[in-house]
Amino acid sequence: ELKVEQNPLFLSMQEGKNYTIYCNYSTTSDRLYWYRQDPGKSLESLFVLLSNGAVKQEGRLMASLDTKARLSTLHITAAVHDLSATYFCAVDSGTNNDYKLSFGAGTTVTVRA
Amino acid sequence: DAGVIQSPRHEVTEMGQEVTLRCKPISGHDYLFWYRQTMMRGLELLIYFNNNVPIDDSGMPEDRFSAKMPNASFSTLKIQPSEPRDSAVYFCASSPGLMPNEKLFFGSGTQLSVL
């Protein structure tokens, strides 16, 4: 069974500072996804990482993937209040025709002034 | 496009009752997924369809759960009989195909409470 572990599960951020969320997974997949969920809302796709060494950036968020270490990181630069949300990483098996996504438990981020 | 449309947004029912959740995927999308979100188990895939055909239903918890996709624009997830442990948010998601997880669009979810 594919396992996905995120840490920390809760992250209190101070505005203007930098933070990192880690996502470890148990399979050899090179397909990893990051999602954002606001309270009571649906999931919004943030990044799709499809190869070792992949790096994607959008605004203050940057995601990277190290398939050899089976690790992805989501780096937040100069946190702002709008980034308060729960962030999920998810992995599929990496094999064709198997599109079951396994999600981490999520990291709930709160940004304070 | 209106996105993935789920109904109802909220459903409150009593244990033992039948519950039907509905989903309209984005037009032209070949894949449709049903996920469930709970505090205890997080986000779990229940079942997914490709071109209206169920591909993987290994996540369906038990025989009380069934899902259908009678055509490309409609899917249902039925629970009969419902139990309090079925209380969760149920998300439907659709994708245009090839590598479906690369462009996965989620609906707003149905919040189910079984009393």
Tab-separated table of C-alpha atoms in Angstrom:
chain	number	residue	atom	x	y	z
A	1	GLU	CA	0.000	0.000	0.000
A	2	LEU	CA	1.311	3.381	-1.013
A	3	LYS	CA	1.916	5.604	2.032
A	4	VAL	CA	2.257	9.351	1.977
A	5	GLU	CA	3.468	11.240	5.016
A	6	GLN	CA	3.435	14.980	5.447
A	7	ASN	CA	5.065	17.028	8.124
A	8	PRO	CA	4.404	19.064	9.955
A	9	LEU	CA	0.663	18.518	10.252
A	10	PHE	CA	0.180	21.990	11.680
A	11	LEU	CA	2.279	25.030	10.916
A	12	SER	CA	1.897	28.445	12.448
A	13	MET	CA	3.712	30.949	10.291
A	14	GLN	CA	4.720	34.495	10.949
A	15	GLU	CA	4.141	36.909	8.124
A	16	GLY	CA	7.255	37.594	6.129
A	17	LYS	CA	9.135	34.457	7.133
A	18	ASN	CA	10.002	31.350	5.111
A	19	TYR	CA	8.802	27.822	5.785
A	20	THR	CA	8.902	24.340	4.257
A	21	ILE	CA	6.413	21.494	4.208
A	22	TYR	CA	7.746	17.994	3.592
A	23	CYS	CA	6.094	15.100	1.834
A	24	ASN	CA	7.571	11.599	1.947
A	25	TYR	CA	6.123	8.676	0.056
A	26	SER	CA	6.740	4.969	-0.109
A	27	THR	CA	6.605	4.118	-3.800
A	28	THR	CA	9.000	4.696	-6.686
A	29	SER	CA	6.542	7.012	-8.422
A	30	ASP	CA	7.729	10.142	-10.149
A	31	ARG	CA	4.286	11.730	-10.213
A	32	LEU	CA	3.497	13.977	-7.298
A	33	TYR	CA	0.807	16.604	-6.858
A	34	TRP	CA	0.196	19.470	-4.445
A	35	TYR	CA	-3.255	20.759	-3.598
A	36	ARG	CA	-4.631	23.569	-1.489
A	37	GLN	CA	-7.902	23.406	0.430
A	38	ASP	CA	-9.528	26.366	2.147
A	39	PRO	CA	-11.868	25.571	5.075
A	40	GLY	CA	-15.150	24.137	3.831
A	41	LYS	CA	-14.020	24.338	0.229
A	42	SER	CA	-12.872	22.024	-2.493
A	43	LEU	CA	-9.338	21.119	-3.527
A	44	GLU	CA	-7.413	23.363	-5.846
A	45	SER	CA	-4.469	22.038	-7.814
A	46	LEU	CA	-1.234	23.907	-7.110
A	47	PHE	CA	1.575	21.929	-8.716
A	48	VAL	CA	2.138	18.833	-10.801
A	49	LEU	CA	5.639	17.365	-10.543
A	50	LEU	CA	6.409	14.643	-13.032
A	51	SER	CA	10.120	13.909	-12.899
A	52	ASN	CA	13.103	13.768	-10.611
A	53	GLY	CA	14.424	17.232	-9.969
A	54	ALA	CA	11.236	18.938	-11.101
A	55	VAL	CA	10.745	22.383	-9.649
A	56	LYS	CA	7.643	24.514	-10.052
A	57	GLN	CA	7.012	27.999	-8.705
A	58	GLU	CA	3.915	30.121	-8.424
A	59	GLY	CA	4.090	33.358	-6.501
A	60	ARG	CA	5.382	32.673	-2.987
A	61	LEU	CA	5.114	28.897	-3.367
A	62	MET	CA	7.748	26.615	-4.810
A	63	ALA	CA	7.536	22.840	-5.023
A	64	SER	CA	10.281	20.365	-5.813
A	65	LEU	CA	10.568	16.630	-6.238
A	66	ASP	CA	13.410	14.232	-5.423
A	67	THR	CA	12.285	10.801	-6.591
A	68	LYS	CA	15.401	9.076	-5.312
A	69	ALA	CA	14.727	10.279	-1.792
A	70	ARG	CA	10.963	9.899	-2.380
A	71	LEU	CA	10.574	13.403	-1.058
A	72	SER	CA	8.795	16.517	-2.184
A	73	THR	CA	8.973	19.903	-0.516
A	74	LEU	CA	6.660	22.882	-0.654
A	75	HIS	CA	8.543	26.029	0.201
A	76	ILE	CA	6.748	29.190	1.235
A	77	THR	CA	8.613	32.452	0.875
A	78	ALA	CA	7.671	35.514	2.935
A	79	ALA	CA	4.386	34.112	4.201
A	80	VAL	CA	1.268	36.240	3.892
A	81	HIS	CA	-2.165	35.789	5.437
A	82	ASP	CA	-3.724	34.673	2.133
A	83	LEU	CA	-1.652	31.502	2.284
A	84	SER	CA	-3.561	30.235	5.327
A	85	ALA	CA	-5.085	26.922	4.180
A	86	THR	CA	-4.505	23.179	4.308
A	87	TYR	CA	-1.959	21.846	1.847
A	88	PHE	CA	-2.018	18.268	0.630
A	89	CYS	CA	0.495	16.291	-1.328
A	90	ALA	CA	-0.649	13.265	-3.301
A	91	VAL	CA	1.066	10.517	-5.250
A	92	ASP	CA	-0.125	7.975	-7.745
A	93	SER	CA	1.620	4.681	-8.375
A	94	GLY	CA	3.538	5.946	-11.368
A	95	THR	CA	2.383	3.076	-13.533
A	96	ASN	CA	0.194	3.454	-16.564
A	97	ASN	CA	-3.508	2.871	-16.146
A	98	ASP	CA	-3.304	3.180	-12.369
A	99	TYR	CA	-4.652	6.593	-11.457
A	100	LYS	CA	-5.524	6.118	-7.823
A	101	LEU	CA	-4.202	9.110	-5.881
A	102	SER	CA	-2.952	8.567	-2.332
A	103	PHE	CA	-3.042	11.717	-0.247
A	104	GLY	CA	-1.025	12.826	2.720
A	105	ALA	CA	-2.861	13.874	5.873
A	106	GLY	CA	-2.479	17.528	5.025
A	107	THR	CA	-0.604	20.436	6.604
A	108	THR	CA	-2.814	23.104	8.105
A	109	VAL	CA	-1.108	26.450	7.756
A	110	THR	CA	-2.034	29.517	9.749
A	111	VAL	CA	-0.262	32.760	8.985
A	112	ARG	CA	-0.268	35.340	11.769
A	113	ALA	CA	0.795	38.957	11.662
B	1	ASP	CA	-17.615	26.012	-18.060
B	2	ALA	CA	-19.377	25.670	-14.712
B	3	GLY	CA	-16.896	23.143	-13.425
B	4	VAL	CA	-17.746	19.861	-11.721
B	5	ILE	CA	-21.200	20.120	-10.218
B	6	GLN	CA	-22.218	18.087	-7.206
B	7	SER	CA	-25.583	17.866	-5.512
B	8	PRO	CA	-26.758	18.175	-2.893
B	9	ARG	CA	-24.216	20.380	-1.100
B	10	HIS	CA	-25.431	19.145	2.257
B	11	GLU	CA	-27.353	16.019	3.156
B	12	VAL	CA	-28.596	15.058	6.583
B	13	THR	CA	-30.223	11.678	6.946
B	14	GLU	CA	-30.985	9.064	9.519
B	15	MET	CA	-29.208	5.786	9.895
B	16	GLY	CA	-30.672	3.139	7.632
B	17	GLN	CA	-31.866	5.522	4.956
B	18	GLU	CA	-30.715	5.429	1.355
B	19	VAL	CA	-28.538	8.321	0.233
B	20	THR	CA	-27.767	9.283	-3.349
B	21	LEU	CA	-25.048	11.750	-4.235
B	22	ARG	CA	-24.872	13.202	-7.716
B	23	CYS	CA	-22.119	14.507	-9.934
B	24	LYS	CA	-21.982	16.206	-13.307
B	25	PRO	CA	-18.425	16.240	-14.683
B	26	ILE	CA	-16.982	18.892	-16.923
B	27	SER	CA	-18.123	18.341	-20.478
B	28	GLY	CA	-15.615	16.374	-22.522
B	29	HIS	CA	-13.825	14.871	-19.552
B	30	ASP	CA	-13.219	11.132	-19.858
B	31	TYR	CA	-12.382	10.342	-16.255
B	32	LEU	CA	-14.553	10.691	-13.182
B	33	PHE	CA	-13.404	10.051	-9.621
B	34	TRP	CA	-15.244	9.785	-6.311
B	35	TYR	CA	-13.242	10.669	-3.196
B	36	ARG	CA	-14.252	10.741	0.449
B	37	GLN	CA	-12.741	13.024	3.107
B	38	THR	CA	-12.948	12.357	6.840
B	39	MET	CA	-10.942	13.574	9.778
B	40	MET	CA	-9.892	10.055	10.680
B	41	ARG	CA	-8.948	8.692	7.268
B	42	GLY	CA	-8.242	11.816	5.252
B	43	LEU	CA	-8.873	11.773	1.508
B	44	GLU	CA	-9.544	8.366	0.015
B	45	LEU	CA	-10.376	7.293	-3.510
B	46	LEU	CA	-13.583	5.292	-3.624
B	47	ILE	CA	-13.938	4.543	-7.335
B	48	TYR	CA	-13.087	5.946	-10.711
B	49	PHE	CA	-14.525	5.645	-14.202
B	50	ASN	CA	-13.030	5.991	-17.653
B	51	ASN	CA	-15.491	6.612	-20.469
B	52	ASN	CA	-18.336	5.645	-18.127
B	53	VAL	CA	-16.756	2.283	-17.261
B	54	PRO	CA	-15.688	1.609	-13.654
B	55	ILE	CA	-11.941	0.989	-13.625
B	56	ASP	CA	-11.006	0.667	-9.975
B	57	ASP	CA	-13.557	0.259	-7.194
B	58	SER	CA	-11.157	-1.173	-4.641
B	59	GLY	CA	-11.725	1.825	-2.393
B	60	MET	CA	-15.459	1.265	-2.039
B	61	PRO	CA	-15.754	0.408	1.646
B	62	GLU	CA	-18.410	-2.284	1.448
B	63	ASP	CA	-21.447	-3.527	-0.400
B	64	ARG	CA	-23.552	-0.726	0.984
B	65	PHE	CA	-21.802	1.586	-1.448
B	66	SER	CA	-22.454	1.558	-5.179
B	67	ALA	CA	-21.582	3.948	-7.979
B	68	LYS	CA	-22.859	4.289	-11.502
B	69	MET	CA	-22.125	6.384	-14.531
B	70	PRO	CA	-24.980	5.864	-16.965
B	71	ASN	CA	-23.648	8.467	-19.394
B	72	ALA	CA	-20.764	10.872	-19.860
B	73	SER	CA	-22.490	13.710	-18.052
B	74	PHE	CA	-23.782	12.084	-14.884
B	75	SER	CA	-22.656	9.847	-12.057
B	76	THR	CA	-24.210	8.758	-8.781
B	77	LEU	CA	-22.827	7.389	-5.551
B	78	LYS	CA	-25.404	5.536	-3.508
B	79	ILE	CA	-25.222	4.365	0.086
B	80	GLN	CA	-27.859	1.902	1.216
B	81	PRO	CA	-28.351	1.593	4.118
B	82	SER	CA	-26.436	4.553	5.474
B	83	GLU	CA	-24.581	4.434	8.807
B	84	PRO	CA	-23.189	7.192	11.039
B	85	ARG	CA	-19.621	6.227	10.074
B	86	ASP	CA	-20.448	7.204	6.489
B	87	SER	CA	-20.562	10.847	7.571
B	88	ALA	CA	-17.961	12.635	5.480
B	89	VAL	CA	-17.450	15.038	2.627
B	90	TYR	CA	-17.744	13.280	-0.705
B	91	PHE	CA	-15.932	14.859	-3.635
B	92	CYS	CA	-16.372	14.160	-7.285
B	93	ALA	CA	-13.567	15.059	-9.673
B	94	SER	CA	-13.180	14.859	-13.422
B	95	SER	CA	-10.283	14.946	-15.858
B	96	PRO	CA	-9.876	15.267	-19.606
B	97	GLY	CA	-7.896	12.073	-19.982
B	98	LEU	CA	-4.514	10.619	-20.997
B	99	MET	CA	-2.843	11.300	-17.636
B	100	PRO	CA	-5.925	12.187	-15.584
B	101	ASN	CA	-4.218	13.166	-12.346
B	102	GLU	CA	-2.351	15.928	-14.131
B	103	LYS	CA	-5.537	17.908	-14.722
B	104	LEU	CA	-7.948	16.925	-12.024
B	105	PHE	CA	-10.841	19.241	-11.241
B	106	PHE	CA	-12.752	18.757	-8.025
B	107	GLY	CA	-16.346	19.624	-7.323
B	108	SER	CA	-17.431	21.522	-4.236
B	109	GLY	CA	-18.298	18.333	-2.401
B	110	THR	CA	-21.330	16.948	-0.610
B	111	GLN	CA	-21.279	17.155	3.176
B	112	LEU	CA	-23.090	14.032	4.384
B	113	SER	CA	-24.254	13.658	7.967
B	114	VAL	CA	-25.841	10.372	9.019
B	115	LEU	CA	-27.549	10.604	12.403
